[in-house]
XYZ file of C-alpha atoms in Angstrom:
718
model
C 0.000 0.000 0.000
C 1.149 3.496 -0.605
C 2.932 5.589 2.009
C 0.440 8.410 2.700
C -2.738 6.646 1.620
C -1.871 3.245 2.956
C -5.356 1.800 3.094
C -6.187 2.391 -0.552
C -4.165 -0.358 -2.035
C -3.160 -3.796 -0.837
C -6.480 -5.628 -0.519
C -7.224 -3.405 -3.469
C -10.842 -2.649 -3.663
C -10.798 0.377 -5.939
C -9.701 1.434 -9.360
C -8.389 4.871 -10.166
C -6.319 6.236 -13.024
C -4.837 9.678 -12.955
C -1.495 11.459 -13.452
C 1.232 9.063 -14.515
C 4.876 9.279 -13.593
C 6.576 11.441 -16.171
C 3.470 12.868 -17.822
C -0.211 13.711 -17.708
C -2.979 11.362 -18.778
C -4.939 12.653 -21.723
C -8.658 11.942 -21.774
C -9.899 10.153 -24.874
C -13.393 10.687 -26.266
C -14.953 7.281 -25.658
C -16.154 6.258 -22.220
C -15.162 2.711 -21.266
C -16.732 2.934 -17.830
C -19.909 4.779 -18.781
C -22.898 3.221 -17.044
C -24.573 0.891 -19.540
C -27.512 -0.656 -17.725
C -28.725 -2.507 -20.786
C -25.416 -4.350 -21.032
C -24.805 -5.084 -17.346
C -24.360 -8.766 -16.574
C -27.316 -10.635 -15.114
C -26.924 -13.339 -12.499
C -30.432 -14.718 -12.601
C -32.522 -12.006 -10.904
C -29.434 -10.483 -9.275
C -27.629 -7.445 -10.699
C -24.223 -6.050 -9.795
C -24.072 -2.477 -8.539
C -21.616 -0.230 -10.319
C -18.927 1.011 -7.974
C -15.860 0.896 -10.187
C -13.831 -0.862 -7.575
C -11.290 -3.269 -8.912
C -8.856 -5.160 -6.778
C -5.755 -7.144 -7.495
C -6.375 -8.345 -11.034
C -3.649 -10.938 -10.982
C -3.535 -12.373 -14.486
C -5.460 -12.528 -17.746
C -5.836 -15.152 -20.444
C -6.631 -14.936 -24.147
C -8.431 -17.882 -25.736
C -8.783 -19.291 -29.232
C -12.100 -17.427 -29.464
C -11.162 -13.775 -30.106
C -14.214 -12.570 -28.164
C -13.535 -14.623 -25.033
C -11.052 -13.611 -22.349
C -10.634 -14.416 -18.676
C -9.159 -12.520 -15.764
C -8.770 -13.750 -12.206
C -8.260 -11.976 -8.923
C -7.046 -12.461 -5.393
C -10.352 -11.875 -3.564
C -13.039 -11.768 -6.262
C -12.714 -14.992 -8.216
C -12.768 -15.349 -12.005
C -14.248 -13.025 -14.614
C -15.108 -13.833 -18.219
C -15.491 -11.457 -21.136
C -17.463 -12.325 -24.266
C -16.775 -8.887 -25.722
C -13.016 -9.135 -26.291
C -12.264 -7.586 -22.916
C -14.623 -4.600 -23.054
C -16.961 -5.941 -20.340
C -16.894 -8.780 -17.836
C -19.039 -11.024 -15.655
C -18.189 -13.145 -12.652
C -18.243 -16.898 -13.279
C -17.410 -18.635 -10.010
C -20.636 -17.927 -8.147
C -22.079 -21.406 -8.531
C -19.285 -22.987 -6.523
C -19.974 -23.917 -2.924
C -16.294 -23.594 -2.057
C -15.916 -20.467 0.117
C -12.245 -20.021 -0.785
C -12.981 -19.938 -4.486
C -12.879 -16.171 -4.284
C -9.088 -16.502 -3.995
C -7.555 -17.674 -7.272
C -3.851 -18.366 -7.641
C -3.848 -19.531 -11.266
C -6.209 -20.285 -14.142
C -5.861 -22.426 -17.255
C -8.077 -22.488 -20.350
C -8.167 -25.330 -22.867
C -6.872 -24.142 -26.274
C -9.438 -26.454 -27.915
C -12.407 -25.253 -25.874
C -12.589 -21.772 -24.294
C -15.323 -23.024 -21.951
C -13.054 -25.612 -20.299
C -11.316 -24.127 -17.252
C -9.008 -25.329 -14.488
C -8.487 -23.066 -11.465
C -6.055 -23.293 -8.542
C -7.875 -21.824 -5.549
C -7.483 -21.286 -1.828
C -6.068 -19.016 0.824
C -3.893 -19.135 3.897
C -6.512 -18.246 6.534
C -8.812 -21.223 6.301
C -9.270 -24.743 5.116
C -7.494 -25.552 1.891
C -9.435 -25.799 -1.335
C -7.543 -27.010 -4.391
C -7.960 -27.571 -8.103
C -11.381 -26.705 -9.496
C -12.678 -27.809 -12.908
C -15.422 -26.360 -15.107
C -16.598 -27.693 -18.454
C -19.251 -25.025 -19.014
C -17.509 -21.642 -18.862
C -17.817 -21.415 -15.103
C -21.528 -22.132 -14.796
C -20.611 -25.060 -12.565
C -17.364 -26.091 -10.882
C -16.094 -29.271 -9.251
C -13.275 -29.754 -6.783
C -11.156 -32.417 -8.491
C -7.998 -32.340 -6.355
C -7.627 -31.004 -2.817
C -4.360 -29.102 -2.472
C -3.059 -25.941 -0.846
C -2.891 -22.793 -2.973
C -2.590 -19.217 -1.759
C -4.676 -16.945 -3.951
C -4.395 -13.951 -1.609
C -0.869 -14.291 -0.272
C 1.926 -11.745 -0.660
C 3.506 -13.536 -3.641
C 0.300 -13.836 -5.669
C 1.539 -11.356 -8.272
C 4.321 -13.696 -9.402
C 4.019 -16.292 -12.151
C 1.670 -19.225 -12.719
C 1.089 -22.469 -10.852
C -0.783 -24.265 -13.656
C 0.767 -25.240 -17.011
C -0.418 -27.222 -20.029
C 1.637 -29.393 -22.385
C 1.584 -27.630 -25.793
C 1.564 -30.866 -27.836
C -0.512 -33.047 -25.494
C -3.135 -30.620 -24.189
C -4.756 -33.195 -21.919
C -1.547 -33.192 -19.855
C -1.587 -30.507 -17.182
C 0.758 -29.741 -14.278
C -0.282 -28.035 -11.045
C 2.282 -26.811 -8.519
C 0.683 -26.309 -5.120
C 2.101 -24.622 -2.076
C 3.515 -27.103 0.440
C 1.518 -30.065 -0.948
C 3.775 -30.602 -3.963
C 3.354 -31.113 -7.700
C 0.412 -32.819 -9.396
C -0.094 -34.047 -12.953
C -3.259 -34.800 -14.876
C -3.323 -36.745 -18.146
C -7.076 -36.378 -18.732
C -7.479 -32.590 -18.868
C -7.914 -32.102 -15.158
C -10.343 -34.870 -14.287
C -7.898 -36.939 -12.226
C -4.485 -36.152 -10.763
C -1.350 -37.976 -9.659
C 1.083 -36.661 -7.076
C 4.679 -36.225 -8.289
C 6.349 -35.139 -5.062
C 8.210 -31.853 -4.465
C 6.438 -31.333 -1.159
C 7.501 -28.447 1.045
C 7.919 -25.849 -1.712
C 6.259 -22.483 -2.173
C 5.913 -22.313 -5.935
C 5.918 -18.877 -7.535
C 6.139 -19.968 -11.178
C 5.720 -23.096 -13.297
C 6.678 -22.954 -16.992
C 6.634 -25.642 -19.683
C 9.085 -25.136 -22.538
C 7.078 -24.092 -25.608
C 9.455 -25.938 -27.991
C 10.728 -28.803 -25.875
C 7.622 -29.518 -23.786
C 9.198 -32.274 -21.722
C 11.362 -29.544 -20.196
C 9.763 -27.731 -17.274
C 10.988 -25.010 -14.908
C 9.757 -24.476 -11.367
C 10.550 -21.658 -8.927
C 10.156 -22.014 -5.180
C 10.676 -18.721 -3.350
C 11.065 -17.697 0.254
C 7.666 -17.574 1.952
C 8.229 -16.277 5.457
C 4.488 -15.740 6.150
C 3.930 -19.460 5.835
C 5.989 -20.031 8.956
C 2.746 -19.254 10.745
C 1.400 -22.492 9.367
C 4.368 -24.635 10.418
C 5.477 -25.066 6.820
C 9.191 -25.482 6.143
C 9.835 -23.905 2.747
C 12.827 -24.774 0.578
C 13.775 -21.932 -1.780
C 15.248 -23.236 -5.036
C 15.048 -23.194 -8.833
C 14.381 -26.541 -10.522
C 14.327 -27.989 -14.024
C 12.820 -31.235 -15.279
C 13.633 -32.927 -18.585
C 10.909 -35.594 -18.381
C 7.701 -33.639 -17.997
C 7.930 -33.193 -14.243
C 8.633 -36.748 -13.107
C 12.191 -36.023 -11.940
C 13.864 -32.734 -11.168
C 17.317 -31.173 -10.969
C 17.959 -28.278 -8.636
C 19.750 -25.549 -10.571
C 20.199 -22.982 -7.793
C 19.240 -22.192 -4.230
C 17.926 -18.766 -5.224
C 14.961 -18.783 -7.618
C 13.487 -16.167 -9.921
C 10.036 -14.930 -8.973
C 8.867 -15.649 -12.515
C 10.342 -16.279 -15.938
C 9.490 -15.923 -19.617
C 11.077 -17.807 -22.471
C 12.821 -16.093 -25.385
C 10.490 -16.083 -28.425
C 13.039 -17.720 -30.759
C 15.834 -19.128 -28.572
C 14.475 -21.917 -26.339
C 17.490 -21.995 -24.001
C 17.247 -18.271 -23.248
C 15.136 -17.154 -20.299
C 14.400 -13.770 -18.772
C 13.438 -13.621 -15.129
C 12.763 -11.254 -12.251
C 14.593 -11.905 -8.984
C 13.595 -10.446 -5.614
C 10.894 -8.350 -7.303
C 13.583 -5.941 -8.425
C 16.352 -7.439 -10.580
C 15.783 -8.514 -14.183
C 18.231 -11.227 -15.249
C 18.716 -13.502 -18.242
C 19.984 -17.036 -18.733
C 21.457 -18.459 -21.941
C 21.710 -22.033 -20.657
C 18.128 -22.921 -19.754
C 18.340 -21.484 -16.257
C 21.622 -22.968 -15.059
C 23.337 -19.578 -14.757
C 22.119 -15.998 -14.876
C 23.544 -12.609 -15.782
C 22.193 -9.026 -15.477
C 19.592 -7.961 -18.034
C 18.266 -4.777 -16.428
C 20.103 -2.102 -18.359
C 17.810 0.935 -18.589
C 15.626 -0.071 -15.632
C 15.640 1.645 -12.247
C 16.964 -1.400 -10.440
C 17.577 -0.974 -6.735
C 16.841 -3.981 -4.559
C 17.087 -1.996 -1.323
C 14.658 0.672 -2.574
C 12.270 -1.980 -3.862
C 12.247 -3.651 -0.464
C 11.823 -0.342 1.357
C 9.015 1.105 -0.770
C 7.219 -2.096 -1.679
C 5.201 -3.269 -4.620
C 4.194 0.200 -5.812
C 7.767 1.431 -6.162
C 9.380 2.432 -9.444
C 12.176 0.049 -8.456
C 9.852 -2.958 -8.169
C 9.147 -5.239 -11.140
C 6.350 -7.782 -10.938
C 5.029 -7.965 -14.515
C 6.992 -9.512 -17.371
C 5.936 -10.694 -20.836
C 7.420 -11.660 -24.198
C 6.034 -10.706 -27.603
C 7.135 -12.115 -30.962
C 10.234 -9.897 -31.090
C 10.370 -8.002 -27.796
C 10.086 -8.161 -24.018
C 7.971 -5.811 -21.913
C 7.919 -5.116 -18.184
C 6.281 -2.620 -15.843
C 7.534 -1.049 -12.646
C 5.300 -0.860 -9.611
C 4.588 2.835 -10.195
C 3.064 2.212 -13.625
C 6.123 2.948 -15.752
C 6.381 0.590 -18.739
C 9.581 -0.564 -20.470
C 10.155 -2.403 -23.734
C 13.251 -4.186 -25.056
C 13.686 -5.604 -28.540
C 15.433 -8.953 -28.835
C 18.639 -7.345 -30.098
C 18.421 -4.126 -28.068
C 21.253 -3.461 -25.602
C 18.943 -1.804 -23.084
C 15.362 -1.372 -21.962
C 13.507 1.692 -23.296
C 11.055 3.531 -21.070
C 7.752 4.120 -22.836
C 6.461 7.673 -22.927
C 3.709 8.622 -20.493
C 0.549 7.322 -22.154
C -2.868 8.765 -22.795
C -5.287 6.972 -20.486
C -9.036 6.861 -21.031
C -11.030 6.534 -17.809
C -14.503 7.320 -19.111
C -16.806 8.487 -16.314
C -15.127 6.339 -13.709
C -15.164 7.898 -10.235
C -11.451 7.346 -9.770
C -10.214 9.313 -12.756
C -8.747 12.037 -10.520
C -5.623 11.535 -8.412
C -5.534 11.475 -4.658
C -2.811 13.937 -3.869
C 0.218 12.836 -5.834
C -0.886 9.213 -5.891
C -1.495 7.811 -9.354
C -3.172 4.415 -9.329
C -2.399 3.615 -12.937
C -0.222 0.511 -13.048
C 0.387 0.382 -9.307
C 1.925 -2.987 -8.480
C 1.185 -4.124 -12.040
C 1.059 -7.894 -11.672
C 0.916 -9.144 -15.233
C 1.025 -8.131 -18.862
C -0.609 -10.362 -21.479
C 0.002 -9.890 -25.198
C -2.552 -10.824 -27.838
C -1.042 -13.732 -29.796
C -2.686 -12.366 -32.963
C -1.758 -8.707 -32.473
C 1.584 -7.825 -30.856
C 0.477 -4.210 -30.334
C -2.525 -5.231 -28.236
C -1.759 -5.776 -24.565
C -3.722 -6.018 -21.342
C -2.321 -5.509 -17.874
C -3.724 -5.945 -14.380
C -2.705 -4.095 -11.252
C -3.856 -3.337 -7.705
C -6.986 -1.672 -9.030
C -7.994 -2.478 -12.587
C -7.505 -3.976 -16.026
C -6.353 -1.852 -18.980
C -6.035 -2.471 -22.695
C -3.739 -0.915 -25.273
C -3.978 -1.397 -29.023
C -0.908 0.677 -29.851
C 1.845 -1.003 -27.811
C 1.443 1.139 -24.716
C 1.069 4.618 -26.203
C -2.525 4.808 -24.933
C -4.566 2.719 -22.516
C -8.292 2.208 -21.953
C -9.805 1.180 -18.653
C -11.482 -2.227 -18.985
C -13.076 -2.764 -15.587
C -16.722 -2.690 -16.701
C -18.442 -5.513 -14.807
C -15.472 -6.223 -12.525
C -16.230 -5.451 -8.888
C -13.812 -6.608 -6.202
C -14.630 -4.333 -3.296
C -14.924 -5.720 0.249
C -18.103 -4.269 1.742
C -18.234 -3.720 5.501
C -21.669 -2.181 5.947
C -24.859 -1.001 4.196
C -27.396 1.307 5.870
C -30.803 2.235 4.508
C -31.885 5.843 4.961
C -34.265 5.757 7.975
C -36.545 8.410 6.461
C -37.418 6.237 3.466
C -35.574 8.389 0.943
C -33.976 6.511 -1.992
C -30.605 6.583 -0.284
C -28.379 3.768 0.949
C -25.040 4.393 2.645
C -22.066 2.061 2.084
C -18.781 1.544 3.891
C -15.996 -0.603 2.480
C -12.360 -1.528 2.874
C -9.720 0.535 1.071
C -12.068 3.143 -0.409
C -14.298 4.186 2.449
C -17.706 5.758 1.985
C -20.058 5.590 -1.029
C -23.800 6.162 -1.456
C -26.528 5.274 -3.926
C -29.727 7.143 -4.735
C -30.893 4.937 -7.615
C -31.628 1.658 -5.913
C -28.088 0.344 -6.097
C -27.647 0.775 -9.841
C -24.523 2.743 -9.043
C -22.714 3.719 -5.860
C -20.964 7.079 -5.934
C -18.027 8.339 -3.939
C -18.724 11.701 -2.350
C -15.436 12.384 -0.624
C -11.850 11.214 -0.902
C -11.247 11.723 2.824
C -12.188 8.202 3.842
C -10.228 5.116 2.892
C -11.859 2.594 5.206
C -15.357 2.771 6.666
C -16.351 -0.012 9.031
C -19.719 0.932 10.562
C -22.430 3.477 9.679
C -25.531 4.652 11.528
C -28.060 7.378 10.772
C -30.392 9.389 12.979
C -34.076 8.648 12.211
C -35.150 12.073 13.487
C -32.435 13.913 11.576
C -31.518 11.629 8.645
C -28.876 13.953 7.242
C -26.871 13.273 10.414
C -24.697 10.251 9.614
C -21.934 8.736 11.733
C -19.259 6.269 10.690
C -16.260 4.546 12.185
C -13.223 4.192 9.975
C -10.080 6.036 9.055
C -8.902 8.841 6.839
C -5.221 8.031 7.143
C -4.631 4.594 8.576
C -4.158 1.122 7.229
C -7.372 -0.939 7.415
C -8.398 0.749 10.630
C -11.575 1.897 12.322
C -10.018 4.138 14.929
C -11.666 7.444 13.979
C -15.242 8.671 14.330
C -16.511 10.416 11.202
C -19.592 12.620 11.041
C -21.695 14.085 8.240
C -24.450 16.690 8.418
C -25.538 16.453 4.777
C -26.435 12.806 4.295
C -22.909 11.640 3.582
C -21.994 14.205 0.927
C -19.174 15.536 3.095
C -17.417 14.274 6.206
C -15.453 15.556 9.159
C -13.437 13.763 11.821
C -15.150 14.180 15.180
C -12.894 15.087 18.129
C -14.177 12.109 20.176
C -12.502 13.395 23.315
C -12.769 10.879 26.126
C -12.199 7.773 24.048
C -9.115 5.789 25.035
C -5.921 6.250 23.038
C -6.893 4.180 20.032
C -3.446 2.797 19.241
C -4.302 -0.586 17.774
C -7.899 -0.453 19.000
C -10.818 -0.304 16.581
C -14.468 0.712 16.780
C -16.551 -2.052 15.258
C -19.938 -0.398 15.756
C -21.416 3.075 16.015
C -25.074 3.261 17.103
C -27.287 6.358 17.287
C -30.123 6.719 19.768
C -33.183 6.877 17.468
C -34.695 9.621 19.659
C -31.688 11.956 19.783
C -29.316 12.599 16.836
C -26.578 13.814 19.177
C -26.536 10.719 21.396
C -24.432 7.883 20.058
C -22.420 4.911 21.265
C -19.314 3.152 19.985
C -17.857 -0.233 20.866
C -14.092 -0.175 21.333
C -11.954 -3.302 21.105
C -9.508 -4.222 23.817
C -9.864 -5.395 27.445
C -13.053 -3.921 28.891
C -12.201 -1.194 31.399
C -12.602 2.572 31.596
C -9.957 4.177 29.348
C -9.610 0.885 27.513
C -12.010 -1.337 25.587
C -15.769 -1.249 26.086
C -18.817 0.868 25.313
C -18.556 4.655 25.184
C -21.368 7.229 24.985
C -21.508 10.730 23.529
C -24.328 13.242 24.099
C -22.897 15.953 21.875
C -22.596 14.362 18.455
C -19.208 12.779 19.002
C -17.412 15.782 20.458
C -16.870 14.074 23.807
C -17.363 10.551 25.135
C -17.698 8.879 28.514
C -17.378 5.234 29.464
C -20.739 3.434 29.407
C -19.789 -0.126 30.289
C -21.129 -0.540 33.809
C -22.103 -4.160 34.347
C -19.885 -5.615 31.653
C -17.181 -8.114 32.620
C -13.848 -6.348 32.987
C -10.420 -7.221 31.664
C -11.624 -9.197 28.639
C -11.902 -8.138 25.018
C -15.590 -8.405 24.188
C -15.764 -6.833 20.758
C -14.532 -7.588 17.281
C -11.223 -6.004 16.441
C -10.373 -7.556 13.081
C -11.415 -5.062 10.421
C -12.602 -7.756 8.011
C -15.263 -9.076 10.385
C -18.706 -7.635 9.765
C -21.816 -7.523 11.933
C -23.048 -4.908 14.412
C -22.370 -5.496 18.113
C -24.803 -2.884 19.496
C -28.388 -1.966 18.598
C -30.745 0.618 20.112
C -34.513 0.296 19.943
C -37.102 3.013 19.503
C -37.613 3.371 23.239
C -33.908 3.601 24.048
C -33.547 -0.050 25.020
C -30.203 -1.578 24.037
C -28.775 -4.988 23.156
C -25.043 -5.689 23.118
C -23.174 -8.696 21.714
C -19.858 -10.039 22.960
C -17.907 -12.513 20.868
C -15.148 -13.401 23.312
C -16.653 -15.010 25.262
C -20.004 -15.557 23.527
C -22.456 -13.483 25.564
C -25.412 -11.138 25.158
C -26.238 -8.129 27.341
C -29.178 -5.743 27.498
C -30.260 -2.640 29.338
C -33.641 -0.930 29.325
C -32.265 2.588 28.859
C -29.066 4.565 28.579
C -28.838 5.226 32.321
C -28.938 1.608 33.449
C -26.092 -0.859 33.769
C -25.701 -3.812 31.447
C -27.394 -7.093 32.392
C -26.315 -10.421 30.957
C -29.061 -12.291 29.121
C -29.686 -16.010 29.326
C -29.787 -17.180 25.704
C -28.876 -20.602 24.378
C -26.254 -19.493 21.861
C -24.702 -22.197 19.718
C -22.374 -20.237 17.482
C -21.125 -16.661 17.629
C -23.586 -13.820 18.229
C -22.584 -12.071 15.013
C -25.086 -9.287 14.296
C -27.943 -7.557 16.104
C -30.532 -5.124 14.714
C -33.486 -3.266 16.238
C -36.875 -3.426 14.530
C -37.671 0.185 13.511
C -41.424 -0.523 13.707
C -41.709 -2.222 17.102
C -39.896 -0.709 20.105
C -38.280 -3.421 22.184
C -37.983 -5.894 19.310
C -34.559 -7.131 18.181
C -33.230 -9.821 15.852
C -29.890 -11.493 16.592
C -27.888 -13.623 14.145
C -26.259 -16.729 15.637
C -23.675 -18.283 13.295
C -24.853 -21.801 14.128
C -28.307 -21.699 15.747
C -29.970 -19.186 13.391
C -31.933 -16.030 14.202
C -33.200 -15.164 17.664
C -35.990 -12.657 18.297
C -36.725 -10.613 21.394
C -39.900 -8.590 21.935
C -39.019 -7.191 25.352
C -35.824 -5.229 24.835
C -33.543 -8.245 24.859
C -34.612 -9.769 28.176
C -35.858 -13.020 26.648
C -35.351 -14.590 23.245
C -36.925 -17.184 21.001
C -35.589 -18.661 17.786
C -37.404 -17.689 14.587
C -35.004 -19.224 12.034
C -33.055 -22.439 12.529
C -30.447 -21.971 9.791
C -26.986 -20.622 10.695
C -27.178 -16.853 10.240
C -24.707 -14.037 9.698
C -26.453 -10.697 9.033
C -30.016 -9.421 9.579
C -31.769 -6.331 8.220
C -35.207 -4.721 8.607
C -36.981 -2.619 5.990
C -37.550 0.871 7.423
C -40.870 1.416 5.574
C -42.473 -2.031 5.415
C -43.235 -3.611 8.803
C -42.518 -7.317 8.948
C -40.094 -7.338 6.027
C -36.731 -8.670 7.169
C -33.797 -10.303 5.383
C -31.126 -12.664 6.699
C -27.788 -13.565 5.134
C -27.079 -17.162 6.021
C -23.744 -18.295 7.397
C -21.497 -20.695 5.462
C -22.245 -18.873 2.184
C -25.746 -20.320 1.881
C -27.449 -17.252 0.454
C -30.281 -14.984 1.595
C -33.746 -15.630 3.025
C -36.550 -13.114 3.432
C -39.581 -12.961 5.708
C -42.607 -10.746 5.062
C -44.347 -11.562 8.332
C -41.741 -10.651 10.894
C -39.970 -13.990 10.949
C -42.898 -16.417 11.033
C -42.170 -17.785 7.543
C -39.116 -17.481 5.342
C -38.422 -17.654 1.611
C -35.022 -18.276 0.022
C -33.927 -15.847 -2.668
C -32.271 -16.990 -5.878
C -29.073 -18.987 -5.426
C -27.639 -17.342 -8.549
C -26.038 -14.703 -6.364
C -22.390 -14.866 -7.529
C -20.779 -14.238 -4.147
C -22.667 -15.607 -1.163
C -20.112 -14.553 1.457
C -22.223 -11.632 2.660
C -21.064 -8.916 5.051
C -23.991 -6.493 4.842
C -27.672 -6.177 3.902
C -29.929 -3.179 3.255
C -33.343 -2.641 1.728
C -34.217 0.192 -0.614
C -37.886 0.536 -1.602
C -38.629 -2.697 -3.503
C -35.039 -3.895 -3.644
C -32.643 -5.717 -1.377
C -28.903 -5.063 -1.556
C -26.199 -7.431 -0.344
C -22.634 -6.368 0.321
C -20.100 -9.103 -0.320
C -16.605 -9.866 0.903
C -14.904 -9.315 -2.437
C -17.357 -8.547 -5.238
C -19.030 -5.330 -4.176
C -22.824 -5.092 -4.001
C -25.566 -7.062 -5.713
C -29.247 -6.148 -5.682
C -32.491 -7.946 -6.383
C -36.047 -6.730 -6.887
C -38.119 -8.523 -4.263
C -41.411 -8.551 -6.141
């Protein structure tokens, strides 16, 4: 992430193009990101909201059909284009594998652009493995469990899937830790070839001598957390991957093969040094003349540095690379040095991110890959922290190609309590957005926020909006933000009286529905005055006082991890309050703001994950239990009964239609809706592409769901 706007980049939930190093972006006449509702992808009855947020677009693939392309990402799965890259739709939504959002590599059959093999998984949960689709991603099957890291720090390196050019049914898959696998039937079945204990960054089959294969295993210090002993080395096989020879202890991050000389390789080492080998990888010599190579600077300034090189490609008679700051370089096969390309014209259309944030240009930041059209050497695509771009003139001009790609991680959605066509949104990396057209498009109103965790709005003064988040930090929720114009502009509230936030976060802000100046925040950390707990303000966030009487002391009750959703505190229409504690699993209530907290006897099974107050019935609350389902209280939280027996994650009431409530089910099982206050429930369409839901909000006749990686989807209920 970048130095002064740290939270705008690494999980990468936005896309912005602006001033480029060395020049100014010219605006072309066409509008690649103009809102085209007639052309937006349909997922059954679900539609994707336009935000314009990208994410780490890791790598793209051309196919033998000139209209079909694929691109995959670290948190948002796989996208397919049937318009030669001009627009995209998500294609991994039918999988029941939760980790399928995290893709490490993708392979398309040269004989059939609808046949796909994906290497999926992440480092923070159960392993997934190799997924297979024979119908362009309509359905997927897990065909080989194995560990892959689609959202790990080395995801921008090379590929972990490779296909034999002469025997296309033969495929190799290099996992992390679990070793190398080979399929001889186009991915249906796999055999294990060994090489356990490696962290593979690149796997390349020789295009002219396909029994020769190269494999890079790089240092993977983060995996020490998982008790994995990683051997860094560079290997070569001469028999299709059955046996291997170690060439060196230090491996390139990724390599490309010379277009005409099979024994010549070009590789990037340590994300900073471009080298070449003339003996099939046995020895290497410098090949970075003309590049700003500085390993120390690359390490210091990270992936977005002009000294960092992550993207490398070979055309028919040239090589091309890109530095982490978006500077592109080209080198002909006989050239003695790399040539920096002139600052390009970049067409952003009407995309919200076309303007820079300070001096921060997002164009090409941490560019992860460059793919060259095999039929047109002047046509390239590249992916970076934010977006996909296309050039048809070898890098002299670029066009944003993110239409249909949404990779934002949504933290919260909040319906306007006055019934206006307004829904507030808070997300990771990009902060606050709002929609006034039923979720067709969410619009950024201010560049001051770069992470917004929780939002609440005063029912008696709906232009008064509060949020927890950050304007400067890295994936934090340590500041209280306030708006007096419905979210169009924001200020940081003084919040005097809160503890020194340090590493603490505020998971929830809750407004008393009777008083727009009275609000509460939950602060992570051991519960004590001047530490973690509940804090109250009676002056709109200017000052706070501890409000945790009755809570157990010395234990951290509230969520601290920024990626966890769900509200921990809800306030009913009569001032009654319900509070959730995750560690340990407990529920508290108090009848009014002046009372102490009282623990409630409720037969929780899983985590109490989210609580909401019914805006139509004072004293009524719904609570989502991640294993038992949804609990309902009609007496301010004193007693509870279960109204839904499916594991639940998020609940939401409609502010205008009594009895209408939605629940996002746990374990990625979709959304159910009740129109009678929880007596009966109906499941909504399972065509929702991403069912890992962090937020829900109604808007008139629509329901919006905020996902953990693909932005917002909406559905018309009737």
